[in-house]
Amino acid sequence: MSELSERTGVPVPTIKYYLREGLLPEGEKRTPRLTDYDEQHVRRLELLRILRDAGDVPVEGLKRLVAATETQGTVHDLFAVAADALAPTPPPASADPSRAQAREIADAIIDQAGWDRVRADSVDRDNLAVTLELVASFDTHPRGPGEIGPYVALADQLARHEIANLDDRKDRVGLLEEMIVGQVVFATVLTTLRRLAEEHHSHERFGDDRRD
């Protein structure tokens, strides 16, 4: 285990914790004091480290992602399960009709984008509805299918680029790892770049504006 820790940079206590939580498969016992760990363990630990360090994915999310690696079917089916595991759990709908209205708008946005392969029960349909519901409560930003078009176009372009650049020489778990790391790490990169860009363009528009 010490060698595994040294190779992956994951502390021994953390490895033991992952083993207890079922996030890491047991190694092969050679003697009561010696256990062999292989490349499968190295890959899993490297993925878990990135998800915790870069994505701050909670333990329950990590468990869902580990479970996703056991999904049968196509690579697409595997990605869909992983997408639900990565997504936050939307709050339950209230009796207020605003959530149902927001869900209708969310579905319309997805339809207008041409994303006709998105599952009807995708967790992120509800997450989009929750976000639109929140935006509507402030009455400061666009929320309709037409008004939100630039965001949809950017998301479509980015997703197309990311999926096209996955290394299809890898096995299904390798592809899943690449997809997960891309979503988690590059989501942070994208958010950071957006803040930097907005600082630049804010100066261009408001740099000389001294209004009270």
PDB file of C-alpha atoms in Angstrom:
ATOM      1  CA  MET A   1       0.000   0.000   0.000  1.00  0.00           C
ATOM      2  CA  SER A   2       2.878   2.354   0.692  1.00  0.00           C
ATOM      3  CA  GLU A   3       4.139   1.809  -2.861  1.00  0.00           C
ATOM      4  CA  LEU A   4       0.655   2.517  -4.219  1.00  0.00           C
ATOM      5  CA  SER A   5       0.551   5.708  -2.175  1.00  0.00           C
ATOM      6  CA  GLU A   6       3.961   6.800  -3.401  1.00  0.00           C
ATOM      7  CA  ARG A   7       3.055   6.173  -7.023  1.00  0.00           C
ATOM      8  CA  THR A   8      -0.292   7.976  -6.957  1.00  0.00           C
ATOM      9  CA  GLY A   9       0.361  10.707  -4.389  1.00  0.00           C
ATOM     10  CA  VAL A  10      -2.659   9.571  -2.353  1.00  0.00           C
ATOM     11  CA  PRO A  11      -1.905   9.221   1.391  1.00  0.00           C
ATOM     12  CA  VAL A  12      -2.174   5.739   2.906  1.00  0.00           C
ATOM     13  CA  PRO A  13      -5.008   6.763   5.311  1.00  0.00           C
ATOM     14  CA  THR A  14      -6.998   8.019   2.317  1.00  0.00           C
ATOM     15  CA  ILE A  15      -6.429   4.755   0.448  1.00  0.00           C
ATOM     16  CA  LYS A  16      -7.666   2.827   3.480  1.00  0.00           C
ATOM     17  CA  TYR A  17     -10.728   5.077   3.623  1.00  0.00           C
ATOM     18  CA  TYR A  18     -11.490   4.471  -0.065  1.00  0.00           C
ATOM     19  CA  LEU A  19     -11.184   0.724   0.535  1.00  0.00           C
ATOM     20  CA  ARG A  20     -13.612   0.884   3.473  1.00  0.00           C
ATOM     21  CA  GLU A  21     -16.096   2.938   1.445  1.00  0.00           C
ATOM     22  CA  GLY A  22     -15.943   0.587  -1.525  1.00  0.00           C
ATOM     23  CA  LEU A  23     -14.470   3.243  -3.803  1.00  0.00           C
ATOM     24  CA  LEU A  24     -11.381   1.143  -4.407  1.00  0.00           C
ATOM     25  CA  PRO A  25     -11.429  -2.634  -5.043  1.00  0.00           C
ATOM     26  CA  GLU A  26      -9.550  -4.875  -2.658  1.00  0.00           C
ATOM     27  CA  GLY A  27      -6.069  -5.962  -3.692  1.00  0.00           C
ATOM     28  CA  GLU A  28      -4.849  -9.536  -3.939  1.00  0.00           C
ATOM     29  CA  LYS A  29      -3.716 -10.872  -0.574  1.00  0.00           C
ATOM     30  CA  ARG A  30      -0.314 -12.543  -0.775  1.00  0.00           C
ATOM     31  CA  THR A  31       0.305 -12.888   2.937  1.00  0.00           C
ATOM     32  CA  PRO A  32      -1.480 -11.513   6.026  1.00  0.00           C
ATOM     33  CA  ARG A  33       0.767  -8.441   5.762  1.00  0.00           C
ATOM     34  CA  LEU A  34       1.272  -8.179   1.992  1.00  0.00           C
ATOM     35  CA  THR A  35      -1.332  -7.161  -0.594  1.00  0.00           C
ATOM     36  CA  ASP A  36      -0.719  -6.637  -4.294  1.00  0.00           C
ATOM     37  CA  TYR A  37      -2.287  -3.685  -6.103  1.00  0.00           C
ATOM     38  CA  ASP A  38      -2.249  -3.339  -9.883  1.00  0.00           C
ATOM     39  CA  GLU A  39      -2.840  -0.752 -12.631  1.00  0.00           C
ATOM     40  CA  GLN A  40      -6.579  -0.846 -11.970  1.00  0.00           C
ATOM     41  CA  HIS A  41      -5.939   0.536  -8.492  1.00  0.00           C
ATOM     42  CA  VAL A  42      -3.540   3.165  -9.805  1.00  0.00           C
ATOM     43  CA  ARG A  43      -6.077   4.396 -12.382  1.00  0.00           C
ATOM     44  CA  ARG A  44      -8.907   4.483  -9.863  1.00  0.00           C
ATOM     45  CA  LEU A  45      -6.854   6.398  -7.293  1.00  0.00           C
ATOM     46  CA  GLU A  46      -5.673   8.936  -9.856  1.00  0.00           C
ATOM     47  CA  LEU A  47      -9.273   9.530 -10.923  1.00  0.00           C
ATOM     48  CA  LEU A  48     -10.501   9.859  -7.334  1.00  0.00           C
ATOM     49  CA  ARG A  49      -7.696  12.283  -6.525  1.00  0.00           C
ATOM     50  CA  ILE A  50      -8.561  14.529  -9.464  1.00  0.00           C
ATOM     51  CA  LEU A  51     -12.269  14.448  -8.654  1.00  0.00           C
ATOM     52  CA  ARG A  52     -11.680  15.368  -5.014  1.00  0.00           C
ATOM     53  CA  ASP A  53      -8.896  17.918  -5.585  1.00  0.00           C
ATOM     54  CA  ALA A  54     -10.100  19.643  -8.752  1.00  0.00           C
ATOM     55  CA  GLY A  55     -13.821  18.975  -8.694  1.00  0.00           C
ATOM     56  CA  ASP A  56     -14.545  18.798  -4.975  1.00  0.00           C
ATOM     57  CA  VAL A  57     -16.878  15.873  -5.703  1.00  0.00           C
ATOM     58  CA  PRO A  58     -18.361  14.582  -2.413  1.00  0.00           C
ATOM     59  CA  VAL A  59     -18.011  10.959  -1.331  1.00  0.00           C
ATOM     60  CA  GLU A  60     -21.582  10.086  -2.334  1.00  0.00           C
ATOM     61  CA  GLY A  61     -20.890  11.468  -5.802  1.00  0.00           C
ATOM     62  CA  LEU A  62     -17.717   9.418  -5.984  1.00  0.00           C
ATOM     63  CA  LYS A  63     -19.700   6.295  -5.089  1.00  0.00           C
ATOM     64  CA  ARG A  64     -22.201   6.985  -7.867  1.00  0.00           C
ATOM     65  CA  LEU A  65     -19.376   7.456 -10.350  1.00  0.00           C
ATOM     66  CA  VAL A  66     -17.684   4.226  -9.290  1.00  0.00           C
ATOM     67  CA  ALA A  67     -21.020   2.449  -9.675  1.00  0.00           C
ATOM     68  CA  ALA A  68     -21.338   3.965 -13.155  1.00  0.00           C
ATOM     69  CA  THR A  69     -18.266   2.028 -14.289  1.00  0.00           C
ATOM     70  CA  GLU A  70     -20.335  -1.148 -13.912  1.00  0.00           C
ATOM     71  CA  THR A  71     -23.041   0.079 -16.301  1.00  0.00           C
ATOM     72  CA  GLN A  72     -23.804  -2.313 -19.146  1.00  0.00           C
ATOM     73  CA  GLY A  73     -24.700  -1.279 -22.682  1.00  0.00           C
ATOM     74  CA  THR A  74     -23.039   1.255 -24.958  1.00  0.00           C
ATOM     75  CA  VAL A  75     -20.403   3.821 -24.069  1.00  0.00           C
ATOM     76  CA  HIS A  76     -23.171   6.410 -24.441  1.00  0.00           C
ATOM     77  CA  ASP A  77     -25.222   4.578 -21.791  1.00  0.00           C
ATOM     78  CA  LEU A  78     -22.163   4.674 -19.547  1.00  0.00           C
ATOM     79  CA  PHE A  79     -21.732   8.425 -20.093  1.00  0.00           C
ATOM     80  CA  ALA A  80     -25.402   9.072 -19.328  1.00  0.00           C
ATOM     81  CA  VAL A  81     -25.171   7.334 -15.957  1.00  0.00           C
ATOM     82  CA  ALA A  82     -21.971   9.243 -15.182  1.00  0.00           C
ATOM     83  CA  ALA A  83     -23.609  12.546 -16.137  1.00  0.00           C
ATOM     84  CA  ASP A  84     -26.383  11.918 -13.611  1.00  0.00           C
ATOM     85  CA  ALA A  85     -23.779  10.988 -10.992  1.00  0.00           C
ATOM     86  CA  LEU A  86     -21.863  14.226 -11.585  1.00  0.00           C
ATOM     87  CA  ALA A  87     -24.976  16.401 -11.560  1.00  0.00           C
ATOM     88  CA  PRO A  88     -26.233  17.935  -8.331  1.00  0.00           C
ATOM     89  CA  THR A  89     -29.466  16.530  -6.963  1.00  0.00           C
ATOM     90  CA  PRO A  90     -32.248  18.999  -7.772  1.00  0.00           C
ATOM     91  CA  PRO A  91     -34.444  20.088  -4.877  1.00  0.00           C
ATOM     92  CA  PRO A  92     -37.920  18.554  -4.846  1.00  0.00           C
ATOM     93  CA  ALA A  93     -40.627  20.451  -6.656  1.00  0.00           C
ATOM     94  CA  SER A  94     -43.006  22.494  -4.539  1.00  0.00           C
ATOM     95  CA  ALA A  95     -46.709  23.081  -5.020  1.00  0.00           C
ATOM     96  CA  ASP A  96     -45.833  26.396  -6.663  1.00  0.00           C
ATOM     97  CA  PRO A  97     -46.540  26.105 -10.414  1.00  0.00           C
ATOM     98  CA  SER A  98     -43.353  28.028 -11.214  1.00  0.00           C
ATOM     99  CA  ARG A  99     -41.269  24.816 -11.202  1.00  0.00           C
ATOM    100  CA  ALA A 100     -43.563  23.117 -13.705  1.00  0.00           C
ATOM    101  CA  GLN A 101     -43.433  26.218 -15.897  1.00  0.00           C
ATOM    102  CA  ALA A 102     -39.648  26.304 -15.636  1.00  0.00           C
ATOM    103  CA  ARG A 103     -39.475  22.624 -16.588  1.00  0.00           C
ATOM    104  CA  GLU A 104     -41.564  23.326 -19.682  1.00  0.00           C
ATOM    105  CA  ILE A 105     -39.140  26.092 -20.657  1.00  0.00           C
ATOM    106  CA  ALA A 106     -36.155  23.814 -19.961  1.00  0.00           C
ATOM    107  CA  ASP A 107     -37.646  21.100 -22.188  1.00  0.00           C
ATOM    108  CA  ALA A 108     -38.326  23.691 -24.897  1.00  0.00           C
ATOM    109  CA  ILE A 109     -34.715  24.900 -24.758  1.00  0.00           C
ATOM    110  CA  ILE A 110     -33.450  21.333 -25.155  1.00  0.00           C
ATOM    111  CA  ASP A 111     -35.860  20.700 -28.039  1.00  0.00           C
ATOM    112  CA  GLN A 112     -34.916  23.910 -29.845  1.00  0.00           C
ATOM    113  CA  ALA A 113     -31.243  23.050 -29.458  1.00  0.00           C
ATOM    114  CA  GLY A 114     -31.911  19.836 -31.363  1.00  0.00           C
ATOM    115  CA  TRP A 115     -30.722  17.701 -28.474  1.00  0.00           C
ATOM    116  CA  ASP A 116     -33.289  14.996 -29.163  1.00  0.00           C
ATOM    117  CA  ARG A 117     -31.118  12.270 -27.621  1.00  0.00           C
ATOM    118  CA  VAL A 118     -31.306  13.723 -24.114  1.00  0.00           C
ATOM    119  CA  ARG A 119     -33.217  11.342 -21.842  1.00  0.00           C
ATOM    120  CA  ALA A 120     -36.629  12.449 -20.608  1.00  0.00           C
ATOM    121  CA  ASP A 121     -35.559  11.539 -17.068  1.00  0.00           C
ATOM    122  CA  SER A 122     -32.117  13.183 -17.222  1.00  0.00           C
ATOM    123  CA  VAL A 123     -31.329  14.771 -13.862  1.00  0.00           C
ATOM    124  CA  ASP A 124     -30.056  17.872 -15.622  1.00  0.00           C
ATOM    125  CA  ARG A 125     -33.447  18.587 -17.187  1.00  0.00           C
ATOM    126  CA  ASP A 126     -34.651  19.298 -13.655  1.00  0.00           C
ATOM    127  CA  ASN A 127     -31.430  21.113 -12.780  1.00  0.00           C
ATOM    128  CA  LEU A 128     -31.908  23.426 -15.744  1.00  0.00           C
ATOM    129  CA  ALA A 129     -35.503  24.032 -14.659  1.00  0.00           C
ATOM    130  CA  VAL A 130     -34.397  24.868 -11.100  1.00  0.00           C
ATOM    131  CA  THR A 131     -31.849  27.359 -12.432  1.00  0.00           C
ATOM    132  CA  LEU A 132     -34.382  28.991 -14.751  1.00  0.00           C
ATOM    133  CA  GLU A 133     -36.837  29.206 -11.854  1.00  0.00           C
ATOM    134  CA  LEU A 134     -34.197  31.014  -9.786  1.00  0.00           C
ATOM    135  CA  VAL A 135     -33.362  33.394 -12.625  1.00  0.00           C
ATOM    136  CA  ALA A 136     -37.047  34.217 -13.034  1.00  0.00           C
ATOM    137  CA  SER A 137     -37.300  35.193  -9.365  1.00  0.00           C
ATOM    138  CA  PHE A 138     -34.751  37.994  -9.885  1.00  0.00           C
ATOM    139  CA  ASP A 139     -36.203  39.334 -13.141  1.00  0.00           C
ATOM    140  CA  THR A 140     -32.746  40.464 -14.275  1.00  0.00           C
ATOM    141  CA  HIS A 141     -31.618  37.945 -16.878  1.00  0.00           C
ATOM    142  CA  PRO A 142     -33.062  36.174 -19.941  1.00  0.00           C
ATOM    143  CA  ARG A 143     -34.838  32.922 -19.287  1.00  0.00           C
ATOM    144  CA  GLY A 144     -36.844  31.999 -22.381  1.00  0.00           C
ATOM    145  CA  PRO A 145     -35.753  29.548 -25.087  1.00  0.00           C
ATOM    146  CA  GLY A 146     -34.972  32.353 -27.533  1.00  0.00           C
ATOM    147  CA  GLU A 147     -33.253  34.681 -25.091  1.00  0.00           C
ATOM    148  CA  ILE A 148     -30.941  31.988 -23.764  1.00  0.00           C
ATOM    149  CA  GLY A 149     -29.858  31.005 -27.276  1.00  0.00           C
ATOM    150  CA  PRO A 150     -26.222  32.249 -27.042  1.00  0.00           C
ATOM    151  CA  TYR A 151     -25.627  30.039 -24.006  1.00  0.00           C
ATOM    152  CA  VAL A 152     -27.119  27.044 -25.795  1.00  0.00           C
ATOM    153  CA  ALA A 153     -24.942  27.640 -28.858  1.00  0.00           C
ATOM    154  CA  LEU A 154     -21.789  27.876 -26.762  1.00  0.00           C
ATOM    155  CA  ALA A 155     -22.701  24.746 -24.793  1.00  0.00           C
ATOM    156  CA  ASP A 156     -23.383  22.828 -28.000  1.00  0.00           C
ATOM    157  CA  GLN A 157     -20.092  23.893 -29.556  1.00  0.00           C
ATOM    158  CA  LEU A 158     -18.131  23.018 -26.430  1.00  0.00           C
ATOM    159  CA  ALA A 159     -19.810  19.632 -25.943  1.00  0.00           C
ATOM    160  CA  ARG A 160     -19.305  18.718 -29.600  1.00  0.00           C
ATOM    161  CA  HIS A 161     -15.605  19.584 -29.275  1.00  0.00           C
ATOM    162  CA  GLU A 162     -15.149  17.601 -26.060  1.00  0.00           C
ATOM    163  CA  ILE A 163     -16.898  14.452 -27.263  1.00  0.00           C
ATOM    164  CA  ALA A 164     -15.109  14.563 -30.621  1.00  0.00           C
ATOM    165  CA  ASN A 165     -11.733  14.749 -28.914  1.00  0.00           C
ATOM    166  CA  LEU A 166     -12.159  11.735 -26.627  1.00  0.00           C
ATOM    167  CA  ASP A 167      -9.512   9.100 -27.326  1.00  0.00           C
ATOM    168  CA  ASP A 168     -11.537   6.188 -28.717  1.00  0.00           C
ATOM    169  CA  ARG A 169      -8.516   3.874 -28.555  1.00  0.00           C
ATOM    170  CA  LYS A 170      -9.221   3.550 -24.823  1.00  0.00           C
ATOM    171  CA  ASP A 171     -11.483   0.942 -23.262  1.00  0.00           C
ATOM    172  CA  ARG A 172     -14.901   1.951 -21.903  1.00  0.00           C
ATOM    173  CA  VAL A 173     -13.597   2.738 -18.421  1.00  0.00           C
ATOM    174  CA  GLY A 174     -10.739   4.771 -19.895  1.00  0.00           C
ATOM    175  CA  LEU A 175     -13.233   6.762 -21.957  1.00  0.00           C
ATOM    176  CA  LEU A 176     -15.386   7.284 -18.882  1.00  0.00           C
ATOM    177  CA  GLU A 177     -12.409   8.539 -16.905  1.00  0.00           C
ATOM    178  CA  GLU A 178     -11.526  10.973 -19.690  1.00  0.00           C
ATOM    179  CA  MET A 179     -15.103  12.219 -19.927  1.00  0.00           C
ATOM    180  CA  ILE A 180     -15.410  12.690 -16.163  1.00  0.00           C
ATOM    181  CA  VAL A 181     -12.094  14.482 -15.785  1.00  0.00           C
ATOM    182  CA  GLY A 182     -12.968  16.701 -18.747  1.00  0.00           C
ATOM    183  CA  GLN A 183     -16.296  17.686 -17.235  1.00  0.00           C
ATOM    184  CA  VAL A 184     -14.956  18.311 -13.750  1.00  0.00           C
ATOM    185  CA  VAL A 185     -11.614  19.951 -14.499  1.00  0.00           C
ATOM    186  CA  PHE A 186     -12.541  21.932 -17.578  1.00  0.00           C
ATOM    187  CA  ALA A 187     -15.722  23.210 -15.956  1.00  0.00           C
ATOM    188  CA  THR A 188     -13.396  24.998 -13.537  1.00  0.00           C
ATOM    189  CA  VAL A 189     -11.209  26.201 -16.414  1.00  0.00           C
ATOM    190  CA  LEU A 190     -14.274  27.533 -18.252  1.00  0.00           C
ATOM    191  CA  THR A 191     -15.611  29.367 -15.207  1.00  0.00           C
ATOM    192  CA  THR A 192     -12.205  30.926 -14.562  1.00  0.00           C
ATOM    193  CA  LEU A 193     -11.807  32.014 -18.182  1.00  0.00           C
ATOM    194  CA  ARG A 194     -15.274  33.555 -18.126  1.00  0.00           C
ATOM    195  CA  ARG A 195     -14.420  35.667 -15.076  1.00  0.00           C
ATOM    196  CA  LEU A 196     -11.195  36.840 -16.724  1.00  0.00           C
ATOM    197  CA  ALA A 197     -13.009  37.681 -19.973  1.00  0.00           C
ATOM    198  CA  GLU A 198     -15.743  39.578 -18.159  1.00  0.00           C
ATOM    199  CA  GLU A 199     -13.142  41.636 -16.292  1.00  0.00           C
ATOM    200  CA  HIS A 200     -11.602  42.578 -19.640  1.00  0.00           C
ATOM    201  CA  HIS A 201     -14.886  43.452 -21.341  1.00  0.00           C
ATOM    202  CA  SER A 202     -16.179  45.230 -18.245  1.00  0.00           C
ATOM    203  CA  HIS A 203     -13.244  47.616 -18.464  1.00  0.00           C
ATOM    204  CA  GLU A 204     -13.935  48.194 -22.145  1.00  0.00           C
ATOM    205  CA  ARG A 205     -17.524  49.158 -21.409  1.00  0.00           C
ATOM    206  CA  PHE A 206     -17.388  50.701 -17.936  1.00  0.00           C
ATOM    207  CA  GLY A 207     -13.729  51.601 -17.362  1.00  0.00           C
ATOM    208  CA  ASP A 208     -14.459  55.358 -17.572  1.00  0.00           C
ATOM    209  CA  ASP A 209     -17.947  55.214 -16.057  1.00  0.00           C
ATOM    210  CA  ARG A 210     -17.962  56.932 -12.640  1.00  0.00           C
ATOM    211  CA  ARG A 211     -21.713  57.103 -12.058  1.00  0.00           C
ATOM    212  CA  ASP A 212     -22.964  57.033  -8.460  1.00  0.00           C
TER     213      ASP A 212
END
